[in-house]
Amino acid sequence: MTKTVISPWEVEGDIDYKKLIKQFGTTPISDFINNKLKDCHPLLRRGIYFSHRDFDKWLKAHSEGKKVSVITGRGPSEKMHIGHLVPFLVAKSLQDNFGCDVYIPISDDEKFFVKKNLSFEEALKYSEDNILDLIALGFDPKKTFIFQDFVYTDIYKYAARIAKRITYSTAKAAFGLTPGKNIGWSFYPAMQAAHILFPQFHSRKHISVVPVAIDQDPFIRLTRDIATHKDFNLEKPAALHAQFVPSLHGGSKMSSSGEGLIFLSDDAKTVKKKINKYAFSGGQATIEEHRKKGGNTKVDIPFQYLKMLFEPSDEKLEEIKQEYESGKMLTGELKAILIEKINDFLKDHQKNKIEAKKNLDKFILKN
Amino acid sequence: MTKTVISPWEVEGDIDYKKLIKQFGTTPISDFINNKLKDCHPLLRRGIYFSHRDFDKWLKAHSEGKKVSVITGRGPSEKMHIGHLVPFLVAKSLQDNFGCDVYIPISDDEKFFVKKNLSFEEALKYSEDNILDLIALGFDPKKTFIFQDFVYTDIYKYAARIAKRITYSTAKAAFGLTPGKNIGWSFYPAMQAAHILFPQFHSRKHISVVPVAIDQDPFIRLTRDIATHKDFNLEKPAALHAQFVPSLHGGSKMSSSGEGLIFLSDDAKTVKKKINKYAFSGGQATIEEHRKKGGNTKVDIPFQYLKMLFEPSDEKLEEIKQEYESGKMLTGELKAILIEKINDFLKDHQKNKIEAKKNLDKFILKN
């Protein structure tokens, strides 16, 4: 990989993502929406969420004083890394800015069905651990509902009602089922739709928005169809579609395996090592060349991480951009900024996670 | 239908049922078992349960002081008729004679998935009604556990663990799934296996017996395979296989629709009318002929109902048999005996059902 490679999630991405909007039949984020999100998390105001369904309706409903909510889930099959946080940071930001409820389904059943070697006990263990990571983000306990399929088993009642309206053929098409896959997997599409509609089952009919990666849109569409079935008579859920979060290596989607992951449990030394060793740089090959040509922020992972997640100040980000592109700031200096930001975040996060244990009961829905 | 027709559940049945034992690879009821069941309900001691799997082991375990139990379920999609009682009368008799626990899953989810026009609310309504009918049979509240899938939703946790071990192909073969059927239906085989293994999940590893019609044996076999999987390490459930209960018309299986059904809610006048009008008789065409040739008890529905369900005394049954076969007893007289027996039973049952409401909580498992 050389500096001339343009990563798919940035320059090429600009093109691909437009294509994806066309392909999936979704709507680009409008100025109206951008304006409403101008005080939100960088993920929402810097173009990472680039497409939507009915999010304008969500905003309008909110401005009319109607109830709105956010729903975003977690499939717990491992300890969480930074990439996993993306939809939850969005949910928290929407809660902070619009005062709305946030629903977080924990699909331990899905992971159990899909991961061959994941035991039932492990699925429960990861749920417990991941839930603490989510609470540590600072959600409002009065407005946040975390429900785990193997704990809040009443979700089965809702999933069953939906399951009656999804044929195996339909589920097969949307979820790529094959006859050799287990029947838990066959049923899961109903459970997922139940998660997405749960805010309305739990409260009342209203628009709930789902922040998802664009490739998840077919499931949203399936659920939107179900919502308006006469059995349910609910609002179609809205969606906010994200680009893929790059891995440290610069790949287009932060994968769950490999070395390019920063776990929420990593210590400062580990983070420093990982960023320095693995974070794909848009800098030049030598200091001399870098001083002359400057770095490419479009492909530089440390810069992208600052932009997406770790530098909330637009002014500071712009300053870093100019210094890096002009060659004034070196790759090592840029990485040092990110390392410090991440370690500050993780230090707080790890402390908050210990605190979270005390508040668990305030967040967890029980049968 | 004339008197020369031999119904499949009796004479021809003697042959068919032997064939079925061979076909399903089950074991005929032995003298050892018959001897152990000699004080049980007529259904158990008069050959209606004609085949089994491991029921000898169940009896041996009980005689060694080990825990044993019975599990038999109800799919609530309508009000109950007399034919529905068969496995529950067996369960109660085993409880009375062996002091064992009885588990009764109420598969409202199955009926909801399978019956196109059954609403979720109706499924719950029939569950409530059917459960009262079951409690009215006189089960011991300390030893009887009724659990309804849409109420005791924790069953989903067990079903999920089993679902992981059943592929869609396997479920399809055993349950005749097609791609046009809904995904609740696809999942249900796991739920059913969870019901059958539930006594062991709820208590501890032990032999539980399932009274079923012989055509249900493939599901038992599937569950026996799952029981010994290393994830579960449970005892294989035993089975007791029944012949099909004849409808009043003399058909081989008491169907859920049509006029030949005596509902547990029928009043005395209705019962009298139904038996007199619909109960297929083994009597002769005229009184003169009947006095001369006698009736055929093998095909006579009133006699079969007395034998299976309503005449506990072997002496009295033998007396009736001799009088009817000799022509001394007429069809109308035989029917009158049955009508009185059924109406006595239903009168008590309907009273017990009202009482049952008070005791509901003692029987129902909750999350």
Short mmCIF file of N, CA, C and O in Angstrom, two decimals, chain A residues 49-101:
data_model
loop_
_atom_site.label_atom_id
_atom_site.label_comp_id
_atom_site.label_asym_id
_atom_site.label_seq_id
_atom_site.Cartn_x
_atom_site.Cartn_y
_atom_site.Cartn_z
N TYR A 49 -22.62 10.17 8.25
CA TYR A 49 -23.99 9.70 7.96
C TYR A 49 -24.46 10.52 6.76
O TYR A 49 -24.66 11.73 6.86
N PHE A 50 -24.57 9.87 5.64
CA PHE A 50 -24.68 10.57 4.35
C PHE A 50 -26.03 10.35 3.67
O PHE A 50 -26.32 10.98 2.66
N SER A 51 -26.82 9.46 4.21
CA SER A 51 -28.08 9.10 3.55
C SER A 51 -29.12 8.77 4.61
O SER A 51 -28.79 8.52 5.78
N HIS A 52 -30.39 8.77 4.25
CA HIS A 52 -31.43 8.49 5.25
C HIS A 52 -32.73 8.02 4.59
O HIS A 52 -32.86 8.06 3.36
N ARG A 53 -33.62 7.56 5.45
CA ARG A 53 -35.03 7.36 5.09
C ARG A 53 -35.87 8.07 6.15
O ARG A 53 -35.75 7.75 7.34
N ASP A 54 -36.66 9.01 5.74
CA ASP A 54 -37.64 9.66 6.63
C ASP A 54 -37.05 10.35 7.85
O ASP A 54 -37.79 10.64 8.81
N PHE A 55 -35.73 10.62 7.85
CA PHE A 55 -35.19 11.31 9.02
C PHE A 55 -35.69 12.76 9.07
O PHE A 55 -35.79 13.35 10.15
N ASP A 56 -36.03 13.31 7.91
CA ASP A 56 -36.64 14.65 7.91
C ASP A 56 -37.98 14.63 8.64
O ASP A 56 -38.32 15.53 9.41
N LYS A 57 -38.74 13.55 8.45
CA LYS A 57 -40.02 13.40 9.17
C LYS A 57 -39.80 13.30 10.68
O LYS A 57 -40.59 13.81 11.47
N TRP A 58 -38.73 12.57 11.05
CA TRP A 58 -38.38 12.42 12.47
C TRP A 58 -38.13 13.80 13.07
O TRP A 58 -38.65 14.14 14.14
N LEU A 59 -37.32 14.60 12.36
CA LEU A 59 -36.99 15.95 12.86
C LEU A 59 -38.24 16.83 12.94
O LEU A 59 -38.42 17.57 13.91
N LYS A 60 -39.08 16.72 11.91
CA LYS A 60 -40.32 17.52 11.92
C LYS A 60 -41.22 17.11 13.07
O LYS A 60 -41.78 17.96 13.77
N ALA A 61 -41.37 15.81 13.27
CA ALA A 61 -42.20 15.32 14.38
C ALA A 61 -41.67 15.87 15.70
O ALA A 61 -42.43 16.34 16.55
N HIS A 62 -40.36 15.81 15.88
CA HIS A 62 -39.76 16.34 17.11
C HIS A 62 -40.05 17.83 17.28
O HIS A 62 -40.41 18.29 18.37
N SER A 63 -39.92 18.58 16.17
CA SER A 63 -40.12 20.03 16.28
C SER A 63 -41.59 20.37 16.54
O SER A 63 -41.91 21.43 17.04
N GLU A 64 -42.47 19.43 16.24
CA GLU A 64 -43.90 19.62 16.54
C GLU A 64 -44.25 19.11 17.95
O GLU A 64 -45.43 19.00 18.31
N GLY A 65 -43.23 18.73 18.70
CA GLY A 65 -43.47 18.28 20.07
C GLY A 65 -43.91 16.83 20.17
O GLY A 65 -44.34 16.38 21.24
N LYS A 66 -43.83 16.12 19.05
CA LYS A 66 -44.24 14.70 19.10
C LYS A 66 -43.09 13.83 19.60
O LYS A 66 -41.92 14.19 19.48
N LYS A 67 -43.45 12.68 20.12
CA LYS A 67 -42.44 11.74 20.59
C LYS A 67 -41.63 11.20 19.41
O LYS A 67 -42.20 10.84 18.37
N VAL A 68 -40.32 11.14 19.58
CA VAL A 68 -39.44 10.44 18.63
C VAL A 68 -38.45 9.64 19.46
O VAL A 68 -38.30 9.89 20.66
N SER A 69 -37.80 8.66 18.84
CA SER A 69 -36.79 7.89 19.57
C SER A 69 -35.72 7.37 18.62
O SER A 69 -35.83 7.51 17.40
N VAL A 70 -34.69 6.79 19.22
CA VAL A 70 -33.60 6.17 18.47
C VAL A 70 -33.52 4.71 18.89
O VAL A 70 -33.72 4.39 20.06
N ILE A 71 -33.27 3.84 17.94
CA ILE A 71 -33.06 2.43 18.26
C ILE A 71 -31.81 1.95 17.53
O ILE A 71 -31.68 2.14 16.31
N THR A 72 -30.87 1.40 18.31
CA THR A 72 -29.68 0.83 17.67
C THR A 72 -29.16 -0.29 18.55
O THR A 72 -29.12 -0.17 19.77
N GLY A 73 -28.81 -1.39 17.95
CA GLY A 73 -28.51 -2.59 18.71
C GLY A 73 -27.06 -3.02 18.67
O GLY A 73 -26.24 -2.45 17.94
N ARG A 74 -26.78 -4.03 19.48
CA ARG A 74 -25.43 -4.57 19.56
C ARG A 74 -25.51 -6.09 19.60
O ARG A 74 -26.26 -6.66 20.40
N GLY A 75 -24.77 -6.72 18.70
CA GLY A 75 -24.63 -8.18 18.72
C GLY A 75 -23.37 -8.54 19.47
O GLY A 75 -22.27 -8.32 18.97
N PRO A 76 -23.50 -9.07 20.68
CA PRO A 76 -22.34 -9.21 21.54
C PRO A 76 -21.60 -10.53 21.36
O PRO A 76 -21.95 -11.52 21.98
N SER A 77 -20.57 -10.54 20.52
CA SER A 77 -19.82 -11.79 20.37
C SER A 77 -18.35 -11.62 20.70
O SER A 77 -17.55 -12.51 20.50
N GLU A 78 -18.01 -10.43 21.20
CA GLU A 78 -16.61 -10.17 21.54
C GLU A 78 -16.56 -8.90 22.37
O GLU A 78 -17.57 -8.22 22.55
N LYS A 79 -15.37 -8.56 22.87
CA LYS A 79 -15.25 -7.27 23.56
C LYS A 79 -15.32 -6.17 22.52
O LYS A 79 -14.99 -6.38 21.36
N MET A 80 -15.77 -5.00 22.94
CA MET A 80 -16.03 -3.93 21.97
C MET A 80 -14.78 -3.16 21.59
O MET A 80 -13.90 -2.92 22.41
N HIS A 81 -14.73 -2.75 20.32
CA HIS A 81 -13.66 -1.85 19.89
C HIS A 81 -14.28 -0.52 19.48
O HIS A 81 -15.51 -0.36 19.45
N ILE A 82 -13.41 0.42 19.15
CA ILE A 82 -13.88 1.79 18.88
C ILE A 82 -14.90 1.86 17.74
O ILE A 82 -15.88 2.61 17.82
N GLY A 83 -14.69 1.04 16.72
CA GLY A 83 -15.62 1.05 15.59
C GLY A 83 -17.04 0.72 15.98
O GLY A 83 -18.01 1.21 15.40
N HIS A 84 -17.17 -0.15 17.02
CA HIS A 84 -18.50 -0.53 17.49
C HIS A 84 -19.29 0.63 18.07
O HIS A 84 -20.51 0.56 18.20
N LEU A 85 -18.56 1.69 18.47
CA LEU A 85 -19.24 2.79 19.17
C LEU A 85 -20.06 3.68 18.25
O LEU A 85 -20.96 4.40 18.72
N VAL A 86 -19.71 3.66 16.95
CA VAL A 86 -20.28 4.66 16.03
C VAL A 86 -21.79 4.89 16.19
O VAL A 86 -22.22 6.00 16.48
N PRO A 87 -22.66 3.86 16.05
CA PRO A 87 -24.10 4.14 16.15
C PRO A 87 -24.53 4.60 17.54
O PRO A 87 -25.51 5.33 17.69
N PHE A 88 -23.77 4.18 18.56
CA PHE A 88 -24.15 4.55 19.93
C PHE A 88 -23.78 6.00 20.23
O PHE A 88 -24.50 6.69 20.96
N LEU A 89 -22.68 6.46 19.64
CA LEU A 89 -22.32 7.88 19.80
C LEU A 89 -23.37 8.74 19.11
O LEU A 89 -23.73 9.82 19.59
N VAL A 90 -23.87 8.25 17.99
CA VAL A 90 -24.94 8.96 17.27
C VAL A 90 -26.21 8.97 18.12
O VAL A 90 -26.86 10.00 18.28
N ALA A 91 -26.55 7.82 18.68
CA ALA A 91 -27.76 7.72 19.50
C ALA A 91 -27.66 8.67 20.70
O ALA A 91 -28.62 9.39 21.03
N LYS A 92 -26.50 8.65 21.35
CA LYS A 92 -26.31 9.53 22.52
C LYS A 92 -26.42 10.99 22.11
O LYS A 92 -27.05 11.81 22.80
N SER A 93 -25.83 11.33 20.97
CA SER A 93 -25.87 12.71 20.51
C SER A 93 -27.31 13.14 20.20
O SER A 93 -27.72 14.25 20.54
N LEU A 94 -28.08 12.26 19.60
CA LEU A 94 -29.49 12.58 19.33
C LEU A 94 -30.26 12.72 20.65
O LEU A 94 -31.13 13.59 20.80
N GLN A 95 -29.94 11.86 21.61
CA GLN A 95 -30.59 11.98 22.92
C GLN A 95 -30.24 13.32 23.57
O GLN A 95 -31.11 14.02 24.09
N ASP A 96 -28.95 13.68 23.52
CA ASP A 96 -28.51 14.93 24.13
C ASP A 96 -29.15 16.14 23.45
O ASP A 96 -29.52 17.10 24.12
N ASN A 97 -29.27 16.09 22.12
CA ASN A 97 -29.73 17.27 21.39
C ASN A 97 -31.25 17.35 21.23
O ASN A 97 -31.79 18.43 21.04
N PHE A 98 -31.91 16.20 21.26
CA PHE A 98 -33.36 16.21 21.03
C PHE A 98 -34.15 15.66 22.22
O PHE A 98 -35.38 15.55 22.16
N GLY A 99 -33.43 15.25 23.26
CA GLY A 99 -34.10 14.77 24.48
C GLY A 99 -34.90 13.50 24.29
O GLY A 99 -35.84 13.22 25.03
N CYS A 100 -34.53 12.70 23.31
CA CYS A 100 -35.37 11.53 22.97
C CYS A 100 -34.93 10.26 23.68
O CYS A 100 -33.81 10.14 24.18
N ASP A 101 -35.85 9.30 23.73
CA ASP A 101 -35.54 7.98 24.27
C ASP A 101 -34.61 7.23 23.33
O ASP A 101 -34.67 7.41 22.11
#
